[in-house]
Every structure is written in structure tokens, then in C-alpha cells.
Amino acid sequence: MDKAKLRNLYLEKRQNLSRSEYWMLTDALMDQVKLFNWSEYRMVHVFLPISKRNEVDTFSILNYFKENFPDLKIVIPRTDFKNLLMENVLYDHEYTILGRNKFDIPEPIHGKIISANQIDLVFIPLLAFDKLGNRAGYGKGFYDRFLLTCRPDVKKIGLSYFDPVEEIYDLNEFDIKMDACICPDKIWEF
């Protein structure tokens, strides 16, 4: 299937989740997140969810890290829609003030900017992914451009409430594959 069809299909699938289904999937996905050895990482990039689009609840991941890995440094993105770029802002559970940008994405109002080459692992938002590790996002290319600025060994992990499709057909040279994708019932590795 091509990315445009996948976007429409999976946006609709997420929108059709009941609140109880959403939280059951979140709990199951968190069980998979807890299987990782997070002590191997120093700095992790975590996107913040657009709640009205039923994106994966990454606030649950942030709370898990705070309680279980307090020394793990977290950065969250702030977007520049004029230049289609992102910057990484150091996240502090107590002091980071979040606002919402024009697309209703929570973002830090201010904070310390962190260089992409300091990041060990990036959680990548997506709408759908395939069994080869390709993903379909919202189509602006923010994460593909951002990942080019990261170290070559950065771990790239998607988060999805749904299993992969067989294959995404309309990939291009700018698409960057994931290393893994965490789903409620399985961690897909590529």
C-alpha cells in the first residue's frame, strides 16, 4: 500500500479506538517498553503525542523513565514549521513548561537545546509501518531530516498500536528505516 492510503487508513483506525481500547493498548505497549535494558542508554529522544489523534501515549513512557531510570536524560522535540526542522530540548519532569503548537502538538516553551549527536535512542512517531522497518508518518519529513543529524549508531524505534503492513510501496531515498518498532503484543526488529 502507498503512504497516502496508509495515512488515511491508520488515522481512521486510531480515531475509532474507544477510550478503554486506547488505554488497554497503552498498557500492553508499556509492558513491551519495560523489556528493554534502559540502563544502556544515556539520552533518549521522546516525541510528545497529539492526543486528539490518539497517538501513542508517550507520557506513560516519560513517567516510567522518571520512576525507574531517573538518571536517563530525556529530550523532547520543538518544531520549526517554517524550515521543517526540529530541535531537541532537555526535558525535566518538574520544570519543563509545555505549550501547544499550531498542530496541537505539546512542545517545550523554553529549555536547554541538546545536540542531536548526544542522543542514543530516538522514539519515532508513525501512522503505519511495514515488515521491513519502513514507516509512514504525517508526510512532512521532520523525523527523516532529524535522523540525518544524529549519530549513525543512534537506535531508531517506532511506537505503534497496530501491527505492520506487508510493505510500503512508495518509499524514496529520504526515508530512513527503523531498527525496531514496539507494538502492544510484540517488538518488531529489523
PDB file of C-alpha atoms in Angstrom:
ATOM      1  CA  MET A   1       0.000   0.000   0.000  1.00  0.00           C
ATOM      2  CA  ASP A   2       1.218   3.560  -0.574  1.00  0.00           C
ATOM      3  CA  LYS A   3       1.811   6.108   2.205  1.00  0.00           C
ATOM      4  CA  ALA A   4      -1.214   8.303   1.432  1.00  0.00           C
ATOM      5  CA  LYS A   5      -3.617   5.348   1.703  1.00  0.00           C
ATOM      6  CA  LEU A   6      -1.885   4.120   4.845  1.00  0.00           C
ATOM      7  CA  ARG A   7      -2.122   7.564   6.453  1.00  0.00           C
ATOM      8  CA  ASN A   8      -5.860   7.736   5.858  1.00  0.00           C
ATOM      9  CA  LEU A   9      -6.479   4.145   6.928  1.00  0.00           C
ATOM     10  CA  TYR A  10      -4.446   4.302  10.145  1.00  0.00           C
ATOM     11  CA  LEU A  11      -5.623   7.759  11.161  1.00  0.00           C
ATOM     12  CA  GLU A  12      -9.147   6.369  10.936  1.00  0.00           C
ATOM     13  CA  LYS A  13      -8.203   3.190  12.837  1.00  0.00           C
ATOM     14  CA  ARG A  14      -6.706   5.248  15.668  1.00  0.00           C
ATOM     15  CA  GLN A  15      -9.675   7.622  15.754  1.00  0.00           C
ATOM     16  CA  ASN A  16     -12.038   4.648  16.050  1.00  0.00           C
ATOM     17  CA  LEU A  17     -10.356   3.319  19.190  1.00  0.00           C
ATOM     18  CA  SER A  18     -12.586   3.591  22.239  1.00  0.00           C
ATOM     19  CA  ARG A  19     -11.005   5.134  25.347  1.00  0.00           C
ATOM     20  CA  SER A  20     -10.851   1.705  27.010  1.00  0.00           C
ATOM     21  CA  GLU A  21      -9.217   0.146  23.901  1.00  0.00           C
ATOM     22  CA  TYR A  22      -6.716   3.025  23.798  1.00  0.00           C
ATOM     23  CA  TRP A  23      -5.662   2.535  27.424  1.00  0.00           C
ATOM     24  CA  MET A  24      -5.553  -1.265  27.122  1.00  0.00           C
ATOM     25  CA  LEU A  25      -3.230  -0.902  24.104  1.00  0.00           C
ATOM     26  CA  THR A  26      -1.139   1.641  26.021  1.00  0.00           C
ATOM     27  CA  ASP A  27      -0.745  -0.724  28.975  1.00  0.00           C
ATOM     28  CA  ALA A  28       0.253  -3.602  26.680  1.00  0.00           C
ATOM     29  CA  LEU A  29       2.725  -1.389  24.777  1.00  0.00           C
ATOM     30  CA  MET A  30       4.232  -0.279  28.092  1.00  0.00           C
ATOM     31  CA  ASP A  31       4.765  -3.939  29.027  1.00  0.00           C
ATOM     32  CA  GLN A  32       6.921  -4.212  25.876  1.00  0.00           C
ATOM     33  CA  VAL A  33       8.800  -0.965  26.661  1.00  0.00           C
ATOM     34  CA  LYS A  34       9.718  -2.420  30.058  1.00  0.00           C
ATOM     35  CA  LEU A  35      11.529  -5.329  28.365  1.00  0.00           C
ATOM     36  CA  PHE A  36      14.355  -3.048  27.196  1.00  0.00           C
ATOM     37  CA  ASN A  37      17.515  -2.587  29.229  1.00  0.00           C
ATOM     38  CA  TRP A  38      17.255   1.194  29.528  1.00  0.00           C
ATOM     39  CA  SER A  39      20.391   1.428  31.665  1.00  0.00           C
ATOM     40  CA  GLU A  40      22.379   1.011  28.404  1.00  0.00           C
ATOM     41  CA  TYR A  41      21.287   4.476  27.256  1.00  0.00           C
ATOM     42  CA  ARG A  42      22.289   7.933  28.469  1.00  0.00           C
ATOM     43  CA  MET A  43      19.971  10.139  26.390  1.00  0.00           C
ATOM     44  CA  VAL A  44      16.653   9.318  24.725  1.00  0.00           C
ATOM     45  CA  HIS A  45      14.532  11.457  22.387  1.00  0.00           C
ATOM     46  CA  VAL A  46      10.784  11.070  23.075  1.00  0.00           C
ATOM     47  CA  PHE A  47       8.110  12.658  20.875  1.00  0.00           C
ATOM     48  CA  LEU A  48       5.044  14.012  22.649  1.00  0.00           C
ATOM     49  CA  PRO A  49       1.638  12.752  21.495  1.00  0.00           C
ATOM     50  CA  ILE A  50      -1.149  14.585  19.722  1.00  0.00           C
ATOM     51  CA  SER A  51      -3.936  13.353  21.975  1.00  0.00           C
ATOM     52  CA  LYS A  52      -6.794  14.293  19.650  1.00  0.00           C
ATOM     53  CA  ARG A  53      -5.246  11.892  17.079  1.00  0.00           C
ATOM     54  CA  ASN A  54      -4.910   9.036  19.594  1.00  0.00           C
ATOM     55  CA  GLU A  55      -1.146   8.896  19.152  1.00  0.00           C
ATOM     56  CA  VAL A  56       0.781   6.513  21.374  1.00  0.00           C
ATOM     57  CA  ASP A  57       0.806   7.915  24.903  1.00  0.00           C
ATOM     58  CA  THR A  58       4.487   8.701  25.363  1.00  0.00           C
ATOM     59  CA  PHE A  59       3.726  10.461  28.665  1.00  0.00           C
ATOM     60  CA  SER A  60       3.428   6.922  30.073  1.00  0.00           C
ATOM     61  CA  ILE A  61       6.978   6.261  28.857  1.00  0.00           C
ATOM     62  CA  LEU A  62       8.217   9.511  30.405  1.00  0.00           C
ATOM     63  CA  ASN A  63       6.636   8.562  33.756  1.00  0.00           C
ATOM     64  CA  TYR A  64       8.167   5.092  33.584  1.00  0.00           C
ATOM     65  CA  PHE A  65      11.618   6.576  32.956  1.00  0.00           C
ATOM     66  CA  LYS A  66      11.191   9.077  35.805  1.00  0.00           C
ATOM     67  CA  GLU A  67      10.292   6.345  38.285  1.00  0.00           C
ATOM     68  CA  ASN A  68      12.693   3.624  37.142  1.00  0.00           C
ATOM     69  CA  PHE A  69      15.594   5.330  35.356  1.00  0.00           C
ATOM     70  CA  PRO A  70      15.933   8.779  36.958  1.00  0.00           C
ATOM     71  CA  ASP A  71      19.472   9.240  35.562  1.00  0.00           C
ATOM     72  CA  LEU A  72      18.310   8.753  31.966  1.00  0.00           C
ATOM     73  CA  LYS A  73      18.312  12.127  30.215  1.00  0.00           C
ATOM     74  CA  ILE A  74      15.269  12.834  28.044  1.00  0.00           C
ATOM     75  CA  VAL A  75      14.983  15.294  25.186  1.00  0.00           C
ATOM     76  CA  ILE A  76      11.721  16.280  23.527  1.00  0.00           C
ATOM     77  CA  PRO A  77      11.244  17.964  20.155  1.00  0.00           C
ATOM     78  CA  ARG A  78      10.310  21.539  19.370  1.00  0.00           C
ATOM     79  CA  THR A  79       9.373  22.072  15.730  1.00  0.00           C
ATOM     80  CA  ASP A  80      10.138  24.872  13.338  1.00  0.00           C
ATOM     81  CA  PHE A  81       7.414  24.591  10.693  1.00  0.00           C
ATOM     82  CA  LYS A  82       8.874  27.409   8.607  1.00  0.00           C
ATOM     83  CA  ASN A  83      12.093  25.442   7.983  1.00  0.00           C
ATOM     84  CA  LEU A  84      10.613  21.974   8.641  1.00  0.00           C
ATOM     85  CA  LEU A  85      13.245  21.267  11.307  1.00  0.00           C
ATOM     86  CA  MET A  86      13.252  20.141  14.926  1.00  0.00           C
ATOM     87  CA  GLU A  87      15.428  20.972  17.869  1.00  0.00           C
ATOM     88  CA  ASN A  88      15.907  18.838  20.974  1.00  0.00           C
ATOM     89  CA  VAL A  89      15.087  20.367  24.321  1.00  0.00           C
ATOM     90  CA  LEU A  90      16.215  18.759  27.569  1.00  0.00           C
ATOM     91  CA  TYR A  91      13.125  17.578  29.433  1.00  0.00           C
ATOM     92  CA  ASP A  92      12.725  17.991  33.179  1.00  0.00           C
ATOM     93  CA  HIS A  93       9.617  16.389  34.694  1.00  0.00           C
ATOM     94  CA  GLU A  94       9.231  19.189  37.226  1.00  0.00           C
ATOM     95  CA  TYR A  95      10.336  22.304  35.394  1.00  0.00           C
ATOM     96  CA  THR A  96       9.671  21.918  31.679  1.00  0.00           C
ATOM     97  CA  ILE A  97       6.670  24.012  30.671  1.00  0.00           C
ATOM     98  CA  LEU A  98       4.752  22.682  27.694  1.00  0.00           C
ATOM     99  CA  GLY A  99       2.641  24.652  25.237  1.00  0.00           C
ATOM    100  CA  ARG A 100       0.893  23.507  22.063  1.00  0.00           C
ATOM    101  CA  ASN A 101       1.954  24.455  18.568  1.00  0.00           C
ATOM    102  CA  LYS A 102      -0.446  25.198  15.682  1.00  0.00           C
ATOM    103  CA  PHE A 103      -0.958  21.441  15.103  1.00  0.00           C
ATOM    104  CA  ASP A 104      -1.828  20.832  18.764  1.00  0.00           C
ATOM    105  CA  ILE A 105       1.477  19.076  19.444  1.00  0.00           C
ATOM    106  CA  PRO A 106       2.778  19.572  23.004  1.00  0.00           C
ATOM    107  CA  GLU A 107       6.177  21.271  22.925  1.00  0.00           C
ATOM    108  CA  PRO A 108       8.550  22.824  25.448  1.00  0.00           C
ATOM    109  CA  ILE A 109       8.191  26.597  25.675  1.00  0.00           C
ATOM    110  CA  HIS A 110      11.882  27.015  26.513  1.00  0.00           C
ATOM    111  CA  GLY A 111      14.786  24.928  27.768  1.00  0.00           C
ATOM    112  CA  LYS A 112      18.326  23.806  27.094  1.00  0.00           C
ATOM    113  CA  ILE A 113      18.956  22.793  23.462  1.00  0.00           C
ATOM    114  CA  ILE A 114      20.789  19.478  23.085  1.00  0.00           C
ATOM    115  CA  SER A 115      22.824  18.479  20.033  1.00  0.00           C
ATOM    116  CA  ALA A 116      21.421  15.518  18.074  1.00  0.00           C
ATOM    117  CA  ASN A 117      24.782  13.732  18.244  1.00  0.00           C
ATOM    118  CA  GLN A 118      24.339  13.274  22.016  1.00  0.00           C
ATOM    119  CA  ILE A 119      21.203  11.143  21.574  1.00  0.00           C
ATOM    120  CA  ASP A 120      21.472   7.365  21.906  1.00  0.00           C
ATOM    121  CA  LEU A 121      17.906   6.376  21.019  1.00  0.00           C
ATOM    122  CA  VAL A 122      15.023   8.095  19.208  1.00  0.00           C
ATOM    123  CA  PHE A 123      11.369   7.147  19.593  1.00  0.00           C
ATOM    124  CA  ILE A 124       9.803   7.832  16.202  1.00  0.00           C
ATOM    125  CA  PRO A 125       6.116   8.660  15.684  1.00  0.00           C
ATOM    126  CA  LEU A 126       4.320   6.906  12.868  1.00  0.00           C
ATOM    127  CA  LEU A 127       0.934   6.123  11.451  1.00  0.00           C
ATOM    128  CA  ALA A 128       1.866   2.758   9.924  1.00  0.00           C
ATOM    129  CA  PHE A 129       4.948   0.651   9.277  1.00  0.00           C
ATOM    130  CA  ASP A 130       5.887  -2.384   7.244  1.00  0.00           C
ATOM    131  CA  LYS A 131       7.656  -5.666   7.996  1.00  0.00           C
ATOM    132  CA  LEU A 132      10.917  -4.263   6.603  1.00  0.00           C
ATOM    133  CA  GLY A 133      11.139  -1.364   9.081  1.00  0.00           C
ATOM    134  CA  ASN A 134       9.827   1.420   6.852  1.00  0.00           C
ATOM    135  CA  ARG A 135       7.237   3.816   8.205  1.00  0.00           C
ATOM    136  CA  ALA A 136       4.589   6.237   7.050  1.00  0.00           C
ATOM    137  CA  GLY A 137       4.350   9.380   9.146  1.00  0.00           C
ATOM    138  CA  TYR A 138       2.337  12.526   8.555  1.00  0.00           C
ATOM    139  CA  GLY A 139       4.360  13.314   5.435  1.00  0.00           C
ATOM    140  CA  LYS A 140       6.382  16.401   6.372  1.00  0.00           C
ATOM    141  CA  GLY A 141       9.692  14.524   6.786  1.00  0.00           C
ATOM    142  CA  PHE A 142      10.597  16.027  10.169  1.00  0.00           C
ATOM    143  CA  TYR A 143      11.985  12.787  11.580  1.00  0.00           C
ATOM    144  CA  ASP A 144      13.805  11.718   8.413  1.00  0.00           C
ATOM    145  CA  ARG A 145      15.631  15.086   8.347  1.00  0.00           C
ATOM    146  CA  PHE A 146      16.263  14.947  12.094  1.00  0.00           C
ATOM    147  CA  LEU A 147      17.682  11.406  11.968  1.00  0.00           C
ATOM    148  CA  LEU A 148      20.242  12.544   9.381  1.00  0.00           C
ATOM    149  CA  THR A 149      21.718  14.833  12.069  1.00  0.00           C
ATOM    150  CA  CYS A 150      22.015  12.010  14.626  1.00  0.00           C
ATOM    151  CA  ARG A 151      24.981   9.671  15.032  1.00  0.00           C
ATOM    152  CA  PRO A 152      24.994   6.704  12.637  1.00  0.00           C
ATOM    153  CA  ASP A 153      24.621   4.313  15.614  1.00  0.00           C
ATOM    154  CA  VAL A 154      21.541   6.022  17.078  1.00  0.00           C
ATOM    155  CA  LYS A 155      18.798   3.468  17.801  1.00  0.00           C
ATOM    156  CA  LYS A 156      15.591   4.271  15.884  1.00  0.00           C
ATOM    157  CA  ILE A 157      12.463   2.813  17.470  1.00  0.00           C
ATOM    158  CA  GLY A 158       8.891   3.317  16.323  1.00  0.00           C
ATOM    159  CA  LEU A 159       5.811   3.055  18.522  1.00  0.00           C
ATOM    160  CA  SER A 160       2.558   1.680  17.131  1.00  0.00           C
ATOM    161  CA  TYR A 161      -0.733   0.362  18.459  1.00  0.00           C
ATOM    162  CA  PHE A 162      -1.094  -1.723  15.281  1.00  0.00           C
ATOM    163  CA  ASP A 163       0.915  -4.481  13.612  1.00  0.00           C
ATOM    164  CA  PRO A 164       2.828  -3.830  10.375  1.00  0.00           C
ATOM    165  CA  VAL A 165       1.512  -3.986   6.855  1.00  0.00           C
ATOM    166  CA  GLU A 166       3.331  -6.274   4.436  1.00  0.00           C
ATOM    167  CA  GLU A 167       5.116  -3.493   2.506  1.00  0.00           C
ATOM    168  CA  ILE A 168       5.025   0.258   1.884  1.00  0.00           C
ATOM    169  CA  TYR A 169       5.410   0.761  -1.871  1.00  0.00           C
ATOM    170  CA  ASP A 170       6.238   4.412  -2.440  1.00  0.00           C
ATOM    171  CA  LEU A 171       9.461   4.846  -0.470  1.00  0.00           C
ATOM    172  CA  ASN A 172      12.096   7.364  -1.515  1.00  0.00           C
ATOM    173  CA  GLU A 173      15.790   7.951  -0.869  1.00  0.00           C
ATOM    174  CA  PHE A 174      14.997  10.237   2.101  1.00  0.00           C
ATOM    175  CA  ASP A 175      13.100   7.569   4.069  1.00  0.00           C
ATOM    176  CA  ILE A 176      15.107   6.207   6.983  1.00  0.00           C
ATOM    177  CA  LYS A 177      14.355   2.707   8.261  1.00  0.00           C
ATOM    178  CA  MET A 178      13.694   1.951  11.907  1.00  0.00           C
ATOM    179  CA  ASP A 179      15.749  -0.532  13.917  1.00  0.00           C
ATOM    180  CA  ALA A 180      12.663  -1.733  15.774  1.00  0.00           C
ATOM    181  CA  CYS A 181       9.010  -0.930  16.400  1.00  0.00           C
ATOM    182  CA  ILE A 182       7.287  -1.540  19.712  1.00  0.00           C
ATOM    183  CA  CYS A 183       3.692  -2.762  19.469  1.00  0.00           C
ATOM    184  CA  PRO A 184       1.350  -3.934  22.234  1.00  0.00           C
ATOM    185  CA  ASP A 185       1.966  -7.631  21.576  1.00  0.00           C
ATOM    186  CA  LYS A 186       5.479  -7.704  20.105  1.00  0.00           C
ATOM    187  CA  ILE A 187       8.702  -5.836  19.468  1.00  0.00           C
ATOM    188  CA  TRP A 188       9.433  -5.979  15.737  1.00  0.00           C
ATOM    189  CA  GLU A 189      13.165  -5.881  14.976  1.00  0.00           C
ATOM    190  CA  PHE A 190      14.571  -5.041  11.545  1.00  0.00           C
TER     191      PHE A 190
END
